[in-house]
Amino acid sequence: MSSALFSPYKLAGLKLANRIVVSPMCQYSADDGCANDWHLMHLGMLANSGAALVIVEATHVERYGRITHGCLGLYSDDNEAALARVIASARRTGTAKFGIQIAHAGRKASAQKPWEGAGPLTPDADPWPTMAASPIPFGENWHTPREVTEADMERVRHAFVTAAQRSLRIGFDEIELHMAHGYLAHGFMSPISNKRTDQYGGSLENRLRFPLSIARAVRKVVPKGVPLGARITGSDWREGGLAPDDAVAISKALKAEGIDFICISSGGVTAGIHNPTEPGYNVPIATRVRKEAGIPTRTVGLIVKPQQAEEIVAKGEADMVSMARCFLDDPHWGWHAAKALGAEVARPPQYQRAGPKLWAPAAAKA
Ligand SMILES: Cc1cc2nc3c(=O)[nH]c(=O)nc-3n(C[C@H](O)[C@H](O)[C@H](O)COP(=O)(O)O)c2cc1C
C-alpha cells in the first residue's frame, strides 16, 4: 500500500521525507525571548515525531512584538544563541527538518499567557504599548494600540529581515511569515481591523501594501533554495471580514513577491470569534488557494486522524498537512500514522526496536 501522506515532497530546495508538518505552537516559556530547557525538551521530542518538518513557534522580531512575556524572540544576539543551542541539539538527536515562524503580534501583544487568563496584561504585570494598523483594541478591555506610522513600518520590516538572517545563521530549513490570527500583518489585511484612510487602508491592494513589503524585503535576503512561506487567514469567520476569495487574491500577491508556499489557517481577528469545529475546516479554502493561486499549499485545523490526513494529500486538496494539538497529545503521531497507513517513517536507531516488528506477533495472533 503506498501512502500519499508519506510520499516525499520538494519545496524550493528543501527535500521533505513526507507531507506531515508540526504546526507552530507558542510555548510561552522563554526568558526575554530566549529559548531554554523547555524548548530543548519540546523541540527535541517533536524532532522524533515522524513529521518531516517541525515549525518553531511564533518567534517575534522585536521585543514589543511579543504576545506574552514568555514568547520567543529573535531580536537580540542572546535570543539567537539560545535558539541555536536548542536547534543544534534537536537536529543532532532527531530526524525532522526545522522551520521557524517569524512574527509581530501587533494589537494582540502585551497579553497574559493562556494559563494566566489570555487577556491583556494588567498594570501590575509590566504591560507595554502596542501598535496596529488602526487604533482599535482587539476586544473589550484590551489595550488600545497606537496607529502604526511609516517609521514603524520601516523598523518592523527591517526587524523581519534581521530575524530572517538570524534564522538562516541558526540553520533553519524553512522560514514562515506569520500573517494570520489577528497579529500585525493580518491586522493590516483585514477590513475589520484596518480602518486607515491612507495608502495602507481601504482597498485590498492598499491593505496588502505593508505585509507585501515585508515579504519582498525578507525574500531579498533568503536564498532561493530556502523555502519562504506565509501563514495567512483563509477566513475571518465574520461578516465583512476576509473570506476565501481574499485568501486566493492574497496568495497570488504573495506568490508574485516570491513566496514559495502558503499555509491556510483562519480566525483570530477580534476577540470572541470562534472557528468552526468540524474536522479539516480550513481544507476547502486551502484547496481553492492551491488550484486558483497555483502555489504549494499546506493547511491546518482539526486534522487529527491518519486516514483524514492521507485523503487530503491523496485527493490533492493540499500538498502538506500541518497539525498542532494532536502532536502534543501523541508526540509519535507520525510513527503511529505510518503504522496505520502501512508506510515507512524515519526513527532514530536507538528506537528501532519499537518499530512495526513489535506489533507483528500480535497482528499474527489476531
Ligand atoms: C499551544 C498552541 C500554541 C499555538 N501557537 C501558534 C503559533 O505560535 N503560531 C501559529 O501560527 N499558530 C499557533 N497555534 C495554532 C496552531 O498552529 C494550529 O493552527 C491550531 O491549533 C489548529 O490546528 P490543530 O487543530 O491541529 O491544533 C497554536 C496552537 C496551540 C494549541
Coordinates of C-alpha atoms and ligand atoms in Angstrom, one line a residue:
M1 CA 0.0 0.0 0.0
S2 CA 1.6 3.3 -1.0
S3 CA 0.7 6.4 1.1
A4 CA 0.3 9.9 -0.3
L5 CA 0.9 11.3 3.2
F6 CA 4.2 9.5 3.4
S7 CA 5.4 10.4 -0.1
P8 CA 8.4 12.7 -0.3
Y9 CA 7.9 16.4 -1.3
K10 CA 10.3 19.0 -2.6
L11 CA 9.6 22.6 -1.6
A12 CA 12.1 25.0 -3.3
G13 CA 15.4 23.4 -2.4
L14 CA 14.1 21.5 0.6
K15 CA 13.5 17.8 0.4
L16 CA 10.9 16.6 2.8
A17 CA 10.5 12.9 3.7
N18 CA 6.7 13.2 3.9
R19 CA 3.9 15.7 3.9
I20 CA 3.4 16.0 7.7
V21 CA 4.3 19.3 9.3
V22 CA 4.1 20.1 13.0
S23 CA 2.4 23.4 13.2
P24 CA 4.0 26.3 15.2
M25 CA 2.9 26.3 18.8
C26 CA 3.7 29.1 21.3
Q27 CA 5.1 27.7 24.5
Y28 CA 5.0 30.9 26.5
S29 CA 8.1 29.7 28.3
A30 CA 11.0 31.8 27.1
D31 CA 13.2 34.2 29.1
D32 CA 13.1 37.6 27.5
G33 CA 12.7 35.9 24.1
C34 CA 15.4 33.2 24.8
A35 CA 14.7 29.5 24.3
N36 CA 15.6 27.4 27.3
D37 CA 15.4 23.8 28.6
W38 CA 11.7 23.7 28.0
H39 CA 12.2 24.3 24.3
L40 CA 15.1 21.8 24.3
M41 CA 12.7 19.1 25.5
H42 CA 9.7 20.2 23.4
L43 CA 11.5 20.5 20.1
G44 CA 13.7 17.5 20.8
M45 CA 10.6 15.5 21.4
L46 CA 9.0 16.7 18.2
A47 CA 12.2 16.1 16.2
N48 CA 11.4 12.4 16.6
S49 CA 7.7 12.5 15.9
G50 CA 7.6 11.2 12.3
A51 CA 6.8 14.7 10.9
A52 CA 9.1 15.6 8.1
L53 CA 9.2 19.2 9.3
V54 CA 8.7 20.9 12.6
I55 CA 7.9 24.7 12.7
V56 CA 9.2 26.5 15.7
E57 CA 6.5 28.7 17.4
A58 CA 5.8 32.3 16.6
T59 CA 9.2 33.9 17.2
H60 CA 9.0 37.7 17.4
V61 CA 11.1 40.1 15.5
E62 CA 11.0 42.8 18.2
R63 CA 10.6 42.8 21.9
Y64 CA 7.4 44.8 21.9
G65 CA 6.1 42.5 19.1
R66 CA 5.9 39.5 21.5
I67 CA 2.4 38.2 22.5
T68 CA 3.4 37.5 26.1
H69 CA 6.4 37.9 28.4
G70 CA 7.2 34.2 27.7
C71 CA 7.2 34.3 23.9
L72 CA 10.2 33.5 21.8
G73 CA 12.1 36.3 20.0
L74 CA 14.9 36.8 17.6
Y75 CA 15.6 40.4 18.4
S76 CA 18.9 40.0 20.2
D77 CA 22.2 38.1 20.0
D78 CA 21.2 36.3 23.2
N79 CA 18.0 35.1 21.5
E80 CA 19.9 33.9 18.6
A81 CA 22.5 32.0 20.6
A82 CA 19.8 30.4 22.8
L83 CA 17.7 29.2 19.9
A84 CA 20.9 28.0 18.0
R85 CA 21.7 25.7 21.0
V86 CA 18.2 24.2 21.0
I87 CA 18.0 23.6 17.3
A88 CA 21.5 22.2 17.1
S89 CA 20.6 19.7 19.8
A90 CA 17.2 18.8 18.2
R91 CA 18.9 18.2 14.9
R92 CA 21.6 16.0 16.4
T93 CA 19.1 13.8 18.1
G94 CA 16.1 13.8 15.8
T95 CA 15.0 13.0 12.2
A96 CA 12.9 16.1 11.4
K97 CA 13.9 19.3 9.5
F98 CA 13.2 22.6 11.2
G99 CA 11.4 25.7 10.1
I100 CA 10.6 28.9 12.0
Q101 CA 7.7 31.2 12.1
I102 CA 8.7 34.9 12.4
A103 CA 6.1 37.2 13.8
H104 CA 4.9 40.5 15.2
A105 CA 1.9 40.4 17.5
G106 CA 0.5 43.9 16.7
R107 CA -2.5 44.7 18.9
K108 CA -2.5 41.2 20.4
A109 CA 0.8 41.9 22.1
S110 CA 1.3 42.6 25.8
A111 CA -1.0 39.7 26.7
Q112 CA -1.2 37.2 29.5
K113 CA -0.1 33.6 29.0
P114 CA -3.1 31.3 28.4
W115 CA -2.8 29.7 31.8
E116 CA -2.8 33.2 33.4
G117 CA -6.0 34.2 31.6
A118 CA -5.0 35.1 28.0
G119 CA -6.3 38.6 28.4
P120 CA -4.4 41.9 28.2
L121 CA -1.6 42.3 30.7
T122 CA -2.8 44.2 33.8
P123 CA -1.0 47.4 35.0
D124 CA 0.9 45.4 37.7
A125 CA 2.2 42.8 35.2
D126 CA 4.6 45.0 33.2
P127 CA 2.5 45.7 30.2
W128 CA 3.9 47.5 27.2
P129 CA 2.5 49.9 24.5
T130 CA 1.1 48.1 21.4
M131 CA 0.6 49.2 17.9
A132 CA -1.6 48.1 15.0
A133 CA -3.0 49.2 11.6
S134 CA -5.7 51.2 13.3
P135 CA -6.1 52.3 17.0
I136 CA -8.8 49.8 17.7
P137 CA -8.5 47.3 20.6
F138 CA -8.6 43.6 19.9
G139 CA -11.6 43.2 22.3
E140 CA -13.3 44.7 25.3
N141 CA -10.8 45.8 28.0
W142 CA -7.8 45.2 25.6
H143 CA -5.1 47.8 25.3
T144 CA -5.8 50.5 22.6
P145 CA -2.9 50.2 20.1
R146 CA -1.4 53.3 18.5
E147 CA -1.7 53.6 14.8
V148 CA 1.5 52.3 13.0
T149 CA 3.4 55.0 11.3
E150 CA 5.7 54.9 8.2
A151 CA 8.7 54.9 10.6
D152 CA 7.2 51.9 12.5
M153 CA 6.8 50.1 9.2
E154 CA 10.4 50.7 8.2
R155 CA 11.6 49.5 11.6
V156 CA 9.4 46.4 11.7
R157 CA 10.3 45.5 8.1
H158 CA 14.0 45.7 9.0
A159 CA 13.3 43.6 12.1
F160 CA 11.7 40.9 10.0
V161 CA 14.8 40.9 7.7
T162 CA 17.2 40.8 10.7
A163 CA 15.2 37.9 12.2
A164 CA 15.3 36.0 8.9
Q165 CA 19.0 36.5 8.7
R166 CA 19.4 35.2 12.3
S167 CA 17.2 32.2 11.3
L168 CA 19.4 31.4 8.4
R169 CA 22.5 31.6 10.6
I170 CA 20.9 29.2 13.0
G171 CA 20.4 26.9 10.0
F172 CA 16.6 26.7 9.7
D173 CA 15.5 24.8 6.6
E174 CA 12.4 27.0 6.0
I175 CA 11.0 30.3 7.1
E176 CA 7.4 31.2 7.5
L177 CA 6.0 34.7 7.9
H178 CA 3.1 34.9 10.4
M179 CA 0.4 36.8 8.5
A180 CA -2.6 35.2 10.3
H181 CA -4.5 35.1 13.6
G182 CA -5.1 38.8 14.0
Y183 CA -1.4 39.7 14.6
L184 CA 0.3 42.7 13.0
A185 CA 0.3 41.7 9.3
H186 CA -3.2 40.1 9.3
G187 CA -4.4 43.2 11.2
F188 CA -3.4 45.3 8.1
M189 CA -5.0 42.8 5.7
S190 CA -8.4 42.6 7.3
P191 CA -11.0 45.3 6.8
I192 CA -12.2 44.6 10.3
S193 CA -9.0 45.8 12.0
N194 CA -7.7 48.2 9.3
K195 CA -9.7 51.4 9.0
R196 CA -6.9 53.5 7.6
T197 CA -7.6 56.2 5.1
D198 CA -4.0 56.4 3.7
Q199 CA -2.4 54.2 1.1
Y200 CA -2.3 51.3 3.6
G201 CA -6.1 51.1 4.1
G202 CA -9.3 50.8 2.0
S203 CA -8.9 48.5 -1.0
L204 CA -7.3 45.0 -0.6
E205 CA -4.4 46.3 -2.7
N206 CA -3.8 49.1 -0.1
R207 CA -4.3 46.8 2.9
L208 CA -1.7 44.4 1.5
R209 CA 0.9 47.1 0.8
F210 CA 2.7 46.8 4.2
P211 CA 2.5 43.0 4.5
L212 CA 3.7 42.5 0.9
S213 CA 6.6 44.9 1.6
I214 CA 7.7 42.6 4.5
A215 CA 7.6 39.6 2.2
R216 CA 9.6 41.4 -0.5
A217 CA 12.3 42.6 1.9
V218 CA 12.6 39.2 3.6
R219 CA 12.7 37.4 0.2
K220 CA 15.7 39.5 -0.8
V221 CA 17.8 38.0 2.0
V222 CA 16.5 34.4 1.9
P223 CA 18.3 32.4 -0.8
K224 CA 16.1 30.8 -3.4
G225 CA 16.7 27.3 -2.2
V226 CA 15.3 28.0 1.3
P227 CA 11.5 27.9 1.2
L228 CA 9.9 31.2 2.4
G229 CA 6.2 30.9 3.1
A230 CA 3.4 32.7 4.8
R231 CA 0.6 31.5 7.1
I232 CA -2.5 33.5 6.2
T233 CA -6.1 33.7 7.2
G234 CA -8.4 31.9 4.9
S235 CA -11.5 33.4 6.6
D236 CA -12.1 35.9 9.4
W237 CA -15.3 34.0 10.1
R238 CA -17.1 37.3 10.4
E239 CA -19.4 39.3 8.2
G240 CA -17.4 42.0 6.4
G241 CA -14.1 40.3 7.1
L242 CA -11.6 38.4 4.9
A243 CA -13.2 35.5 3.0
P244 CA -11.8 32.7 0.8
D245 CA -11.8 34.9 -2.3
D246 CA -9.5 37.2 -0.5
A247 CA -7.3 34.3 0.6
V248 CA -6.9 33.4 -3.1
A249 CA -6.0 37.1 -4.0
I250 CA -3.6 37.4 -1.1
S251 CA -1.9 34.2 -2.0
K252 CA -1.5 35.3 -5.6
A253 CA 0.0 38.6 -4.4
L254 CA 2.4 36.8 -2.1
K255 CA 3.4 34.4 -4.8
A256 CA 4.3 37.4 -7.0
E257 CA 6.7 38.5 -4.3
G258 CA 8.5 35.2 -4.5
I259 CA 6.7 33.4 -1.6
D260 CA 7.1 29.6 -2.0
F261 CA 4.2 28.3 -0.1
I262 CA 1.0 29.3 1.7
C263 CA -0.3 27.8 4.9
I264 CA -4.1 28.3 5.2
S265 CA -5.3 28.9 8.8
S266 CA -8.1 31.2 9.8
G267 CA -9.8 33.2 12.5
G268 CA -8.4 35.4 15.3
V269 CA -9.1 38.9 14.0
T270 CA -11.0 40.0 17.1
A271 CA -11.8 38.6 20.5
G272 CA -14.9 36.4 20.7
I273 CA -14.8 34.9 17.2
H274 CA -15.0 31.1 17.3
N275 CA -13.6 29.0 14.4
P276 CA -15.7 26.2 13.1
T277 CA -15.3 22.9 14.9
E278 CA -15.7 20.4 12.1
P279 CA -12.7 18.3 11.1
G280 CA -10.4 19.9 8.5
Y281 CA -12.4 23.2 8.4
N282 CA -9.7 25.1 6.5
V283 CA -9.2 22.4 3.9
P284 CA -11.8 23.7 1.3
I285 CA -10.1 27.1 1.4
A286 CA -6.6 25.6 1.0
T287 CA -7.9 23.6 -2.0
R288 CA -9.1 26.8 -3.6
V289 CA -5.8 28.6 -3.0
R290 CA -3.8 25.6 -4.3
K291 CA -5.8 25.5 -7.5
E292 CA -6.5 29.1 -8.1
A293 CA -3.3 30.7 -7.0
G294 CA -1.2 27.7 -8.2
I295 CA 1.1 27.7 -5.2
P296 CA 2.2 24.8 -2.9
T297 CA -0.2 24.8 0.0
R298 CA -0.4 23.4 3.5
T299 CA -3.4 23.6 5.8
V300 CA -4.2 23.2 9.4
G301 CA -7.1 22.9 11.8
L302 CA -8.6 19.8 13.3
I303 CA -6.7 17.3 11.1
V304 CA -6.2 14.6 13.6
K305 CA -6.6 11.2 12.0
P306 CA -4.1 9.4 9.8
Q307 CA -6.8 8.5 7.2
Q308 CA -8.1 12.0 7.1
A309 CA -4.6 13.5 6.5
E310 CA -3.9 10.8 3.9
E311 CA -7.1 11.7 2.0
I312 CA -6.3 15.4 2.0
V313 CA -3.0 14.8 0.3
A314 CA -4.2 11.9 -1.9
K315 CA -7.1 14.0 -3.3
G316 CA -4.8 17.0 -4.0
E317 CA -6.7 19.2 -1.5
A318 CA -3.4 20.4 -0.1
D319 CA 0.3 19.5 -0.6
M320 CA 1.1 19.2 3.1
V321 CA -0.8 18.9 6.3
S322 CA 0.0 20.9 9.4
M323 CA -1.0 19.6 12.8
A324 CA -0.7 21.1 16.2
R325 CA -2.6 19.7 19.2
C326 CA -2.5 16.1 18.2
F327 CA 1.3 16.2 18.3
L328 CA 1.2 17.4 21.9
D329 CA -1.2 14.6 22.7
D330 CA 0.9 12.0 20.8
P331 CA 4.4 13.1 20.1
H332 CA 4.9 10.0 17.9
W333 CA 1.8 10.7 15.9
G334 CA 3.8 10.3 12.7
W335 CA 5.0 6.9 13.7
H336 CA 1.5 5.7 14.6
A337 CA 0.1 7.2 11.3
A338 CA 2.8 5.3 9.3
K339 CA 1.8 2.1 11.1
A340 CA -1.9 2.7 10.3
L341 CA -1.2 3.5 6.7
G342 CA 1.4 0.8 6.1
A343 CA 4.1 3.3 5.4
E344 CA 7.8 3.8 6.3
V345 CA 8.9 6.5 8.6
A346 CA 12.4 7.5 9.9
R347 CA 13.1 6.6 13.5
P348 CA 16.4 7.1 15.4
P349 CA 18.4 3.9 15.6
Q350 CA 18.1 3.9 19.4
Y351 CA 14.3 3.4 19.0
Q352 CA 14.3 1.0 16.0
R353 CA 13.2 -2.0 18.2
A354 CA 9.9 -0.2 18.8
G355 CA 9.1 -0.3 15.1
P356 CA 6.3 -2.2 13.3
K357 CA 8.0 -5.6 14.1
L358 CA 6.9 -5.0 17.7
W359 CA 3.3 -5.3 16.6
A360 CA 3.8 -8.2 14.2
P361 CA 3.3 -11.1 16.7
A362 CA 0.1 -9.5 18.0
A363 CA -1.1 -8.9 14.4
A364 CA -0.4 -12.6 13.5
K365 CA -2.4 -13.8 16.5
A366 CA -5.4 -11.6 15.8
Ligands
LIG1 C1 -0.5 25.7 22.3 C2 -0.7 26.3 21.0 C3 0.1 27.3 20.5 C4 -0.1 27.9 19.3 N1 0.8 28.8 18.8 C5 0.8 29.2 17.5 C6 1.8 29.9 16.9 O1 2.9 30.2 17.5 N2 1.7 30.3 15.6 C7 0.6 29.9 14.8 O2 0.5 30.3 13.7 N3 -0.4 29.2 15.4 C8 -0.3 28.8 16.6 N4 -1.2 27.9 17.2 C9 -2.3 27.4 16.2 C10 -1.9 26.1 15.7 O3 -0.6 26.2 15.0 C11 -2.9 25.5 14.8 O4 -3.1 26.3 13.7 C12 -4.3 25.3 15.5 O5 -4.1 24.7 16.8 C13 -5.2 24.4 14.7 O6 -4.6 23.1 14.5 P1 -4.9 21.8 15.3 O7 -6.4 21.6 15.2 O8 -4.1 20.7 14.6 O9 -4.5 22.0 16.7 C14 -1.1 27.4 18.4 C15 -2.0 26.4 18.9 C16 -1.8 25.9 20.1 C17 -2.7 24.7 20.6

